[in-house]
PDB file of C-alpha atoms in Angstrom:
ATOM      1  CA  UNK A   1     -15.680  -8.554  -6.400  1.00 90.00           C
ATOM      2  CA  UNK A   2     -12.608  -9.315  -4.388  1.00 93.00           C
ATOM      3  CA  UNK A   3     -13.262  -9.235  -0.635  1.00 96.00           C
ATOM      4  CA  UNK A   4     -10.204  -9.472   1.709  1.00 97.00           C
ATOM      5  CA  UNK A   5      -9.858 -10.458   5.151  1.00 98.00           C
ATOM      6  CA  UNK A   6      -7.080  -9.805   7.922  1.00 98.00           C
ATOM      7  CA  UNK A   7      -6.995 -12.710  11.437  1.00 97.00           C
ATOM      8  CA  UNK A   8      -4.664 -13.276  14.021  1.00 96.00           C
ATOM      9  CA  UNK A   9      -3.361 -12.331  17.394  1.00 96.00           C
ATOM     10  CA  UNK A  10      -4.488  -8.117  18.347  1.00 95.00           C
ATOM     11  CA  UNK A  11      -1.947  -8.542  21.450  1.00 97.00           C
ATOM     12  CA  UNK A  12       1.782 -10.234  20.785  1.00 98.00           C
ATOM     13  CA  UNK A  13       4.590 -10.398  23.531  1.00 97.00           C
ATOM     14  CA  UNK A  14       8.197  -9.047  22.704  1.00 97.00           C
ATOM     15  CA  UNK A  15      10.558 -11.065  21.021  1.00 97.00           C
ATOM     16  CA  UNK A  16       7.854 -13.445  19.854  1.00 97.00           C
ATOM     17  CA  UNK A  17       6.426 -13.863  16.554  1.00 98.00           C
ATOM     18  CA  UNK A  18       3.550 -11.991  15.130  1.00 97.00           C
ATOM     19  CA  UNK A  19       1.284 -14.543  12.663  1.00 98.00           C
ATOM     20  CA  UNK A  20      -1.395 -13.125  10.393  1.00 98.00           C
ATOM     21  CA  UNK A  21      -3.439 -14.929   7.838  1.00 98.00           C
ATOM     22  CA  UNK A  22      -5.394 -13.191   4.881  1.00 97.00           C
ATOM     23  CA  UNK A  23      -8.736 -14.756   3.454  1.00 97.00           C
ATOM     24  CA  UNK A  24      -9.261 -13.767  -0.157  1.00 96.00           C
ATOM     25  CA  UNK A  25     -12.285 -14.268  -1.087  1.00 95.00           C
ATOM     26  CA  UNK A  26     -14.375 -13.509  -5.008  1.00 93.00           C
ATOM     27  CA  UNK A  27     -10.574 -14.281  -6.464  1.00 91.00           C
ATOM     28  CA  UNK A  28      -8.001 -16.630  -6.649  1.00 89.00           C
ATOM     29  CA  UNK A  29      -4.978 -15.743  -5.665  1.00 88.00           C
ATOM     30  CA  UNK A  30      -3.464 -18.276  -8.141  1.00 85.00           C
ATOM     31  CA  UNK A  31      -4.851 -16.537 -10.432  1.00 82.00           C
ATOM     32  CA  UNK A  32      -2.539 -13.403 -12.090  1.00 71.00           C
ATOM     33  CA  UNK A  33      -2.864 -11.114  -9.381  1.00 77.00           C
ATOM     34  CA  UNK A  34      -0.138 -10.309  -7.111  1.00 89.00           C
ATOM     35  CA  UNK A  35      -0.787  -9.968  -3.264  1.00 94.00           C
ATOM     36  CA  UNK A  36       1.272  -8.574  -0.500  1.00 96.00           C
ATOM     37  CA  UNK A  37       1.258  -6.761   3.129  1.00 98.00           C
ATOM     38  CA  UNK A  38       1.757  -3.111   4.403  1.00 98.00           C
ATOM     39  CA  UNK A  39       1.505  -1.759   7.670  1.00 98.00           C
ATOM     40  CA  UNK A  40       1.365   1.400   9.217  1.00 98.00           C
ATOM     41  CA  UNK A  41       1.816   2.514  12.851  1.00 97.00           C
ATOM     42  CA  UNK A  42      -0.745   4.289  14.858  1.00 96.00           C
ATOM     43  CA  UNK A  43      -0.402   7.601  14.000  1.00 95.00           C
ATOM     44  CA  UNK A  44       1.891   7.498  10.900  1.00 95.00           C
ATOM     45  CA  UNK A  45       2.411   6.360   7.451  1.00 95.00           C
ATOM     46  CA  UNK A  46       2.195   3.112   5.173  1.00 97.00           C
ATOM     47  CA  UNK A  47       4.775   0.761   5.019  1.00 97.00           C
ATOM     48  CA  UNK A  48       5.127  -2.067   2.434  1.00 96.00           C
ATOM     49  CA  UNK A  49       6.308  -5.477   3.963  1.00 97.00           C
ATOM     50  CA  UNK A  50       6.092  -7.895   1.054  1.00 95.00           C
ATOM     51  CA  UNK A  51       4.671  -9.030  -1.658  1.00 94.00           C
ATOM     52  CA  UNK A  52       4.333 -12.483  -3.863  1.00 90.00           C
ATOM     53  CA  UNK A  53       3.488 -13.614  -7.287  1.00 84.00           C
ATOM     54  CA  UNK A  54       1.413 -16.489  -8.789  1.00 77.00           C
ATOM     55  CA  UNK A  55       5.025 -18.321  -9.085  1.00 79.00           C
ATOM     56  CA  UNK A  56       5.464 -18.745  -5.691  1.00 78.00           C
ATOM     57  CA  UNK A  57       8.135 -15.716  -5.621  1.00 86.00           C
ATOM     58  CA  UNK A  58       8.221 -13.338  -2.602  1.00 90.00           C
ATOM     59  CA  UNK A  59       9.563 -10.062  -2.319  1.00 92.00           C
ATOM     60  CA  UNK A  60      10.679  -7.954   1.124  1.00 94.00           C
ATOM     61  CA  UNK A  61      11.209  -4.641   2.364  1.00 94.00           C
ATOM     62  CA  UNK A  62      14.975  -4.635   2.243  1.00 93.00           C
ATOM     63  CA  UNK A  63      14.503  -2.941   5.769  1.00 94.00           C
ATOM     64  CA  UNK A  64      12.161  -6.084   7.200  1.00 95.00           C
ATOM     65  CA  UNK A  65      13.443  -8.506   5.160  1.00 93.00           C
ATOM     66  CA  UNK A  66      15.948 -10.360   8.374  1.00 94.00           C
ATOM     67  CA  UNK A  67      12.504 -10.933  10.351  1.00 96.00           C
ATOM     68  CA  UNK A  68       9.527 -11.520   7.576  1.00 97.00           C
ATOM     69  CA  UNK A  69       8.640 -14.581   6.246  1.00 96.00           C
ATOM     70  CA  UNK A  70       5.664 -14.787   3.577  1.00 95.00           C
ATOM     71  CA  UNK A  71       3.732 -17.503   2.161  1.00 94.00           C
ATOM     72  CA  UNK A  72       0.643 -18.793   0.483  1.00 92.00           C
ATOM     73  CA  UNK A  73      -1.840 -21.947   0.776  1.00 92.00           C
ATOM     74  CA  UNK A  74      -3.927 -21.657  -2.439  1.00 89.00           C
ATOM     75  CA  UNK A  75      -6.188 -24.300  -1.186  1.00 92.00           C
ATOM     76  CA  UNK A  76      -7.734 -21.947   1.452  1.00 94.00           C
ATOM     77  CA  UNK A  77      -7.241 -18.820  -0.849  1.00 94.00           C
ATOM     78  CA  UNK A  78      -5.035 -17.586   2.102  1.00 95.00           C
ATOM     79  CA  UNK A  79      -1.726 -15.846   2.615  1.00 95.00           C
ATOM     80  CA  UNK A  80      -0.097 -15.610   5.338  1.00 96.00           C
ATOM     81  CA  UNK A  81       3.001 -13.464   7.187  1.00 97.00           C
ATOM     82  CA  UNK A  82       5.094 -14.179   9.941  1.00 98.00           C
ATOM     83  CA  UNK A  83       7.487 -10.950  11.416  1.00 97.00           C
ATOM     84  CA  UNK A  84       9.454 -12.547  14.260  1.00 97.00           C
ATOM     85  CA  UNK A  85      11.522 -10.603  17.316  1.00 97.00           C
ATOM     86  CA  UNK A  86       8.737  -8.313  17.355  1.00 97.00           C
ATOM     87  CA  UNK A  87       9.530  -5.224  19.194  1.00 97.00           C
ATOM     88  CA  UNK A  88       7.113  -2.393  20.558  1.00 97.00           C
ATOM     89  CA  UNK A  89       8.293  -0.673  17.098  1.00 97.00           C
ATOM     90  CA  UNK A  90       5.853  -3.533  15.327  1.00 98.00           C
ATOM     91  CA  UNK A  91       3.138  -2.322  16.604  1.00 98.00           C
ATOM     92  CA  UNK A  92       0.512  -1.255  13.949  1.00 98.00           C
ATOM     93  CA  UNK A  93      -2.311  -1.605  11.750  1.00 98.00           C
ATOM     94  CA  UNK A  94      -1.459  -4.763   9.036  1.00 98.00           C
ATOM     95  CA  UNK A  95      -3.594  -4.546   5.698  1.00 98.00           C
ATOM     96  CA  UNK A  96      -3.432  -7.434   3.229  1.00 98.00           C
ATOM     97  CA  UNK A  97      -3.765  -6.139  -0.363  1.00 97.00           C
ATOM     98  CA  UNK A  98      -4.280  -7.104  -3.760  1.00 95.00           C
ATOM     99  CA  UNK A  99      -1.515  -6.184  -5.987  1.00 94.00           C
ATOM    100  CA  UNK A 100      -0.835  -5.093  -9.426  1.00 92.00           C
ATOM    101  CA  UNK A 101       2.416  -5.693 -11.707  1.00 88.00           C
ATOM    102  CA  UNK A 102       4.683  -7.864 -13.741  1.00 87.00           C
ATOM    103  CA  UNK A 103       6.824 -10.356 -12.866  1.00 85.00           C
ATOM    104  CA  UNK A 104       9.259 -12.149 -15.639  1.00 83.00           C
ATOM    105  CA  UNK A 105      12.695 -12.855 -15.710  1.00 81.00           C
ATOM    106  CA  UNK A 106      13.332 -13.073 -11.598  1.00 79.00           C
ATOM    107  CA  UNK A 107      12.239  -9.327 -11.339  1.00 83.00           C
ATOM    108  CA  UNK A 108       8.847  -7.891 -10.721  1.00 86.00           C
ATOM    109  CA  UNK A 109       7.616  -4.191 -11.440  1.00 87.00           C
ATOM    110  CA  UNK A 110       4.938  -3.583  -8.561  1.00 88.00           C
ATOM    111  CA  UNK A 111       2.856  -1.144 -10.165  1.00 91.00           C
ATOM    112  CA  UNK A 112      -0.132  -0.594  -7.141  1.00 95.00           C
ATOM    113  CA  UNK A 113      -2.925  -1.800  -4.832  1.00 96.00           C
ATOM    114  CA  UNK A 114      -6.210  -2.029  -5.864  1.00 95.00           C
ATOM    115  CA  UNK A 115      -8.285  -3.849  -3.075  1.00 96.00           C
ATOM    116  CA  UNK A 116      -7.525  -3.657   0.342  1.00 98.00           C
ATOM    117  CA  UNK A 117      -8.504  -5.613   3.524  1.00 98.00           C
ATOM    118  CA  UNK A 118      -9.976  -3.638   6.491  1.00 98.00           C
ATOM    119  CA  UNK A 119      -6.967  -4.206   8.549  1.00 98.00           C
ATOM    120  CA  UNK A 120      -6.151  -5.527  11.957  1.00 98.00           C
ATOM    121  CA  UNK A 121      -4.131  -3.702  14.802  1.00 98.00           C
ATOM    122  CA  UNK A 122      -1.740  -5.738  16.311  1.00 98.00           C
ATOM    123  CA  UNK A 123       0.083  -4.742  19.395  1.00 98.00           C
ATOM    124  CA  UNK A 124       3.305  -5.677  20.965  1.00 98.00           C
ATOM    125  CA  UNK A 125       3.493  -5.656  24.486  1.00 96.00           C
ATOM    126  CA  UNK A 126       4.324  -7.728  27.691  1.00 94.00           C
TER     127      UNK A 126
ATOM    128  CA  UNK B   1      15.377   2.806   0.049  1.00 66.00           C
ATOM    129  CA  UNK B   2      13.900   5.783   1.432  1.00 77.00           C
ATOM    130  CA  UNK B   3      10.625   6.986   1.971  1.00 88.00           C
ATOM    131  CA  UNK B   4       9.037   9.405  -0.650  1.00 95.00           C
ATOM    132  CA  UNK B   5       8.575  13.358   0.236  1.00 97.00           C
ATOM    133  CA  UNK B   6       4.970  14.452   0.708  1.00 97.00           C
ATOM    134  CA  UNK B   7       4.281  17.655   2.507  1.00 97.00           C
ATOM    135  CA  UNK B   8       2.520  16.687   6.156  1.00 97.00           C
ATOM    136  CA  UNK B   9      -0.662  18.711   5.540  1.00 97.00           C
ATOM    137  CA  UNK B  10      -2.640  20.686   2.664  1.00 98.00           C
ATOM    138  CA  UNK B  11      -5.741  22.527   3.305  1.00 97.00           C
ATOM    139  CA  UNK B  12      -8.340  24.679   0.447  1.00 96.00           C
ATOM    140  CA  UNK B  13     -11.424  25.898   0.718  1.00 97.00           C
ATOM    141  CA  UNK B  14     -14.358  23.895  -0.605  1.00 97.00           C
ATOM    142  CA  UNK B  15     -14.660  24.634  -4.588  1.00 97.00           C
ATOM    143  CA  UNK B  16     -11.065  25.264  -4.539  1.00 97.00           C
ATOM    144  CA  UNK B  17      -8.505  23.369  -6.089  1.00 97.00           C
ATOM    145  CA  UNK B  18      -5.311  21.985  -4.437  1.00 98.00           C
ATOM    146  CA  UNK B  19      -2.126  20.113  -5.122  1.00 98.00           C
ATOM    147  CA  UNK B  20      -0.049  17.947  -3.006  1.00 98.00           C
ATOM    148  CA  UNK B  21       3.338  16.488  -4.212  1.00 98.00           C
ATOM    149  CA  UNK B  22       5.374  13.387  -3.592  1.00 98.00           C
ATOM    150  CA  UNK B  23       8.959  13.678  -4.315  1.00 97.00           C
ATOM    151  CA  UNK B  24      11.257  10.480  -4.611  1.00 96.00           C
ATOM    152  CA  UNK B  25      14.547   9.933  -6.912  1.00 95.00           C
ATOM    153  CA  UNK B  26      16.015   8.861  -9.945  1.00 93.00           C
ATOM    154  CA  UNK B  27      15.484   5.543  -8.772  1.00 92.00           C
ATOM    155  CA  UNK B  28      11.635   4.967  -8.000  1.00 93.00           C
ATOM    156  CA  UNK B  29       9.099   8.249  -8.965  1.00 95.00           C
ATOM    157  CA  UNK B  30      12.230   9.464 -11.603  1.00 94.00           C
ATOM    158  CA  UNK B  31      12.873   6.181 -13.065  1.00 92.00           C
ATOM    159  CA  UNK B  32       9.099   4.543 -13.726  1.00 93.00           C
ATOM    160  CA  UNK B  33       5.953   5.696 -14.379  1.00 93.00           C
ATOM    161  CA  UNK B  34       4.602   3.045 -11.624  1.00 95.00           C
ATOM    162  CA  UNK B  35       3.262   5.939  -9.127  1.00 97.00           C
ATOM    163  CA  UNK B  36      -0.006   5.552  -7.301  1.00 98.00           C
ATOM    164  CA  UNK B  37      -2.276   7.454  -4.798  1.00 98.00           C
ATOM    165  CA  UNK B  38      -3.959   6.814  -1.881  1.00 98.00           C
ATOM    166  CA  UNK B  39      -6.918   8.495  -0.080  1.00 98.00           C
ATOM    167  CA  UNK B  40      -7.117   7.044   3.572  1.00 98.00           C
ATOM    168  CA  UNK B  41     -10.084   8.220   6.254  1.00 98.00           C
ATOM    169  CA  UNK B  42      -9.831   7.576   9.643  1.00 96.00           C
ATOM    170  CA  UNK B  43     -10.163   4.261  10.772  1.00 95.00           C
ATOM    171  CA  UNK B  44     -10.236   2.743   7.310  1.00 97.00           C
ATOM    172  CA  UNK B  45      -8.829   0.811   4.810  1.00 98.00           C
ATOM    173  CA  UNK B  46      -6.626   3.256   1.744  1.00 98.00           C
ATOM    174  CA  UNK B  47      -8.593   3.302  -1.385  1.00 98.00           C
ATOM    175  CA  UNK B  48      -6.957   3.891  -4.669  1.00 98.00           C
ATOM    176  CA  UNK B  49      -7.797   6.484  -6.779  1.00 98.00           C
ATOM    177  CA  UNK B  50      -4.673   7.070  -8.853  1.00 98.00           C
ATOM    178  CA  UNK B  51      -2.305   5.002 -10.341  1.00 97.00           C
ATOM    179  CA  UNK B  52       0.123   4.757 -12.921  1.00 96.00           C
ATOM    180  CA  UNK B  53       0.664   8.649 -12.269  1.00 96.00           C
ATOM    181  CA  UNK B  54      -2.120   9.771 -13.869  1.00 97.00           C
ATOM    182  CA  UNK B  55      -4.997   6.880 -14.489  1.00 97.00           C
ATOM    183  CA  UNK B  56      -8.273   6.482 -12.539  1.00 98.00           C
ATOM    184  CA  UNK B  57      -9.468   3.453 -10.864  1.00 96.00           C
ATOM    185  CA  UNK B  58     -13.747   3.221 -12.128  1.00 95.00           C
ATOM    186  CA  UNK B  59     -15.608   5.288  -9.543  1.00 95.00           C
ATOM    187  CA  UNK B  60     -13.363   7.664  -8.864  1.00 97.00           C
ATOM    188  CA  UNK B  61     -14.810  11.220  -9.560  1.00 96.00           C
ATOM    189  CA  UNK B  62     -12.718  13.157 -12.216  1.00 95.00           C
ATOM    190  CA  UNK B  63     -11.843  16.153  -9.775  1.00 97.00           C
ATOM    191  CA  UNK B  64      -8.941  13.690  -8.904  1.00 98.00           C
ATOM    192  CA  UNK B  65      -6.062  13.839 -11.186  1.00 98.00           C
ATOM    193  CA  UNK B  66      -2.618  12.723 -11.237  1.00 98.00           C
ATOM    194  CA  UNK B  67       0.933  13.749 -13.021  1.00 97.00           C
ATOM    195  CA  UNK B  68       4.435  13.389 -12.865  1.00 97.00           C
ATOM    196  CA  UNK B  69       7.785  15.493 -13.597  1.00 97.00           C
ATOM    197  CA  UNK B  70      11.222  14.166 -12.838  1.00 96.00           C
ATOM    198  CA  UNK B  71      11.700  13.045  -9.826  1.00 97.00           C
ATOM    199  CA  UNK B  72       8.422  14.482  -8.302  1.00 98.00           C
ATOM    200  CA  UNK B  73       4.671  13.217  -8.968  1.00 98.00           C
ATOM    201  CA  UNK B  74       1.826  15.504  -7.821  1.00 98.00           C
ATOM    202  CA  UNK B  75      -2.059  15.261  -7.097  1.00 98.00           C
ATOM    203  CA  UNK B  76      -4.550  17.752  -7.647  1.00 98.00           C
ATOM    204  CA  UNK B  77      -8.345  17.778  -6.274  1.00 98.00           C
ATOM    205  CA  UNK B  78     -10.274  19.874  -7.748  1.00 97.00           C
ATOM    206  CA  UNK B  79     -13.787  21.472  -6.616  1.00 97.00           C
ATOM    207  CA  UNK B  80     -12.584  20.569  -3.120  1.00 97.00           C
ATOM    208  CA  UNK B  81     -15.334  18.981  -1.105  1.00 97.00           C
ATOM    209  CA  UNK B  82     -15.621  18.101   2.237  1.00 97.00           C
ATOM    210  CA  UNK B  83     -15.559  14.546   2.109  1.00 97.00           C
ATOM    211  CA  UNK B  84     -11.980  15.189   0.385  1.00 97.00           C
ATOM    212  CA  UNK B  85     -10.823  15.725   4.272  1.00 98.00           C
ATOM    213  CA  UNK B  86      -8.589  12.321   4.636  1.00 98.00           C
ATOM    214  CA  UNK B  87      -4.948  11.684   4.491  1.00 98.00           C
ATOM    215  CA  UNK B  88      -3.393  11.305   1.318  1.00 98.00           C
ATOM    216  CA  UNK B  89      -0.628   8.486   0.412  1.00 98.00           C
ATOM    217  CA  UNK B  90       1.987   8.695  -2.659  1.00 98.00           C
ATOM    218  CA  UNK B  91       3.639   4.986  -3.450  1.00 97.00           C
ATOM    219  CA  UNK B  92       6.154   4.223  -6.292  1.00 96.00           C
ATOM    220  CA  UNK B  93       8.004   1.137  -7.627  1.00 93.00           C
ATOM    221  CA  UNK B  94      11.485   1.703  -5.794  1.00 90.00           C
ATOM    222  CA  UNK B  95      13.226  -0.419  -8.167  1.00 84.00           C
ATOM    223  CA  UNK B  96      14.694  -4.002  -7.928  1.00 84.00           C
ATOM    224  CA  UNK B  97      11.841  -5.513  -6.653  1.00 88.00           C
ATOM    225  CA  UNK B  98      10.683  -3.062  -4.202  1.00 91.00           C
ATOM    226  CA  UNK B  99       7.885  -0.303  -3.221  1.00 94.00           C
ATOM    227  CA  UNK B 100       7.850   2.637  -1.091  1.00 95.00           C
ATOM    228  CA  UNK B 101       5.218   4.924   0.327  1.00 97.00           C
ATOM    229  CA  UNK B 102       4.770   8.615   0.936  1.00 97.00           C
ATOM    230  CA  UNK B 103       4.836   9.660   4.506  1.00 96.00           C
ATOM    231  CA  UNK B 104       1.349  11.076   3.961  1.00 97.00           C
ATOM    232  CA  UNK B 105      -0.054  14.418   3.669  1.00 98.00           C
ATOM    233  CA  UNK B 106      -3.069  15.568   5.340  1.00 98.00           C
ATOM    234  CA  UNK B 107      -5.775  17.244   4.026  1.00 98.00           C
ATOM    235  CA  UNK B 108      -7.917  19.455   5.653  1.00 97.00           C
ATOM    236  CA  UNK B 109     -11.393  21.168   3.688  1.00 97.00           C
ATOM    237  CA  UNK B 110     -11.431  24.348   5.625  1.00 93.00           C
TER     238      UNK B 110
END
């Protein structure tokens, strides 16, 4: 079964860049699966980031989209996000998730999650 | 893109059955039937246990169930039981590439 695993930095300063890596692990993620990133706050709700497909073709939250940057190294099974100009406001808990849907035609239909990693808190502060 | 509409908490007694909905527009939950749900205890991970509005993911019991009218999607738990007591998470396809959550809804087993 699909295992996935959230690393990086718990504690990042403001303004800097916020680096996270996820291990999949019992999958391929070149396989045709979809994977992506959601956060969520302490305290409040999810948040989708992003999310790629086995083409190489990544998808933001219109509303993150300035500061994300998303990307894969199939040769570790790993993907990988980078949010820079972090603020206080990017403080949360990040998952890494498998994700379901169809991609053709330079548009994909994300239809859900199915695995999740555990998740990792990251906070931003001086 | 906006978040989706869930009511902030939902409470039943255990046996009891209760519904909490997820409201969105003609443009995600109104447009495609790509709706999912969420169950989410403290400290950990979400877990899916609904998804394409009304499908369930193997393991999950049947007392979860899952539909959609309009603009609005909805889950029900039946036979409420106590380890039903978690936050609850709505999440549609918001169209052109995108996907938006819920702001949650939880639920409390009284």
């Amino acid at each position: 079964q699909v295992q996935l695993q959230e690393s990086g930095p718990g504690l990042v300063k403001p303004s800097d860049t916020l680096s996270l890596t996820c291990t999949v692990s019992g999958y391929s993620i070149s396989s045709d699966y979809r994977w992506g990133w959601i956060r969520q706050p302490p305290g409040k709700g999810l948040e989708w980031i992003g999310s790629m497909d086995d083409t190489g073709s990544i998808y933001y939250n219109p509303s993150l989209k300035s500061r994300v940057t998303m990307s894969a190294d199939t040769s570790k099974n790993q993907f990988s996000l980078r949010l820079n100009s972090v603020t206080a406001a990017d403080t949360a808990t990040y998952f890494c998730a498998r994700v379901r849907g169809f991609c053709g035609g330079g548009r994909c239909y994300w239809y859900y999650f199915d695995s999740w990693g555990q998740g990792t808190l990251v906070t931003v502060s001086s | 893109q906006s978040a989706l509409t869930q009511p902030p908490s939902a409470s039943g007694s255990p046996g009891q059955s209760v519904t909490i909905s997820c409201t969105g527009t003609t443009n995600d939950i109104g447009g495609y039937s790509y709706v999912s749900w969420y169950q989410q205890h403290p400290g950990k991970a979400p877990k899916l246990i609904i998804y394409e509005v009304n499908k369930r993911p193997s393991g999950v019991p049947d007392r979860f169930s899952g539909s959609k009218s309009g603009i609005t999607a909805s889950l029900t738990v039946s036979g409420l039981q106590s380890e039903d007591e978690a936050d609850y998470y709505c999440n549609s396809y918001g169209g052109i590439n995108t996907l938006v959550f819920g702001g949650g809804t939880k639920l409390t087993v009284l």
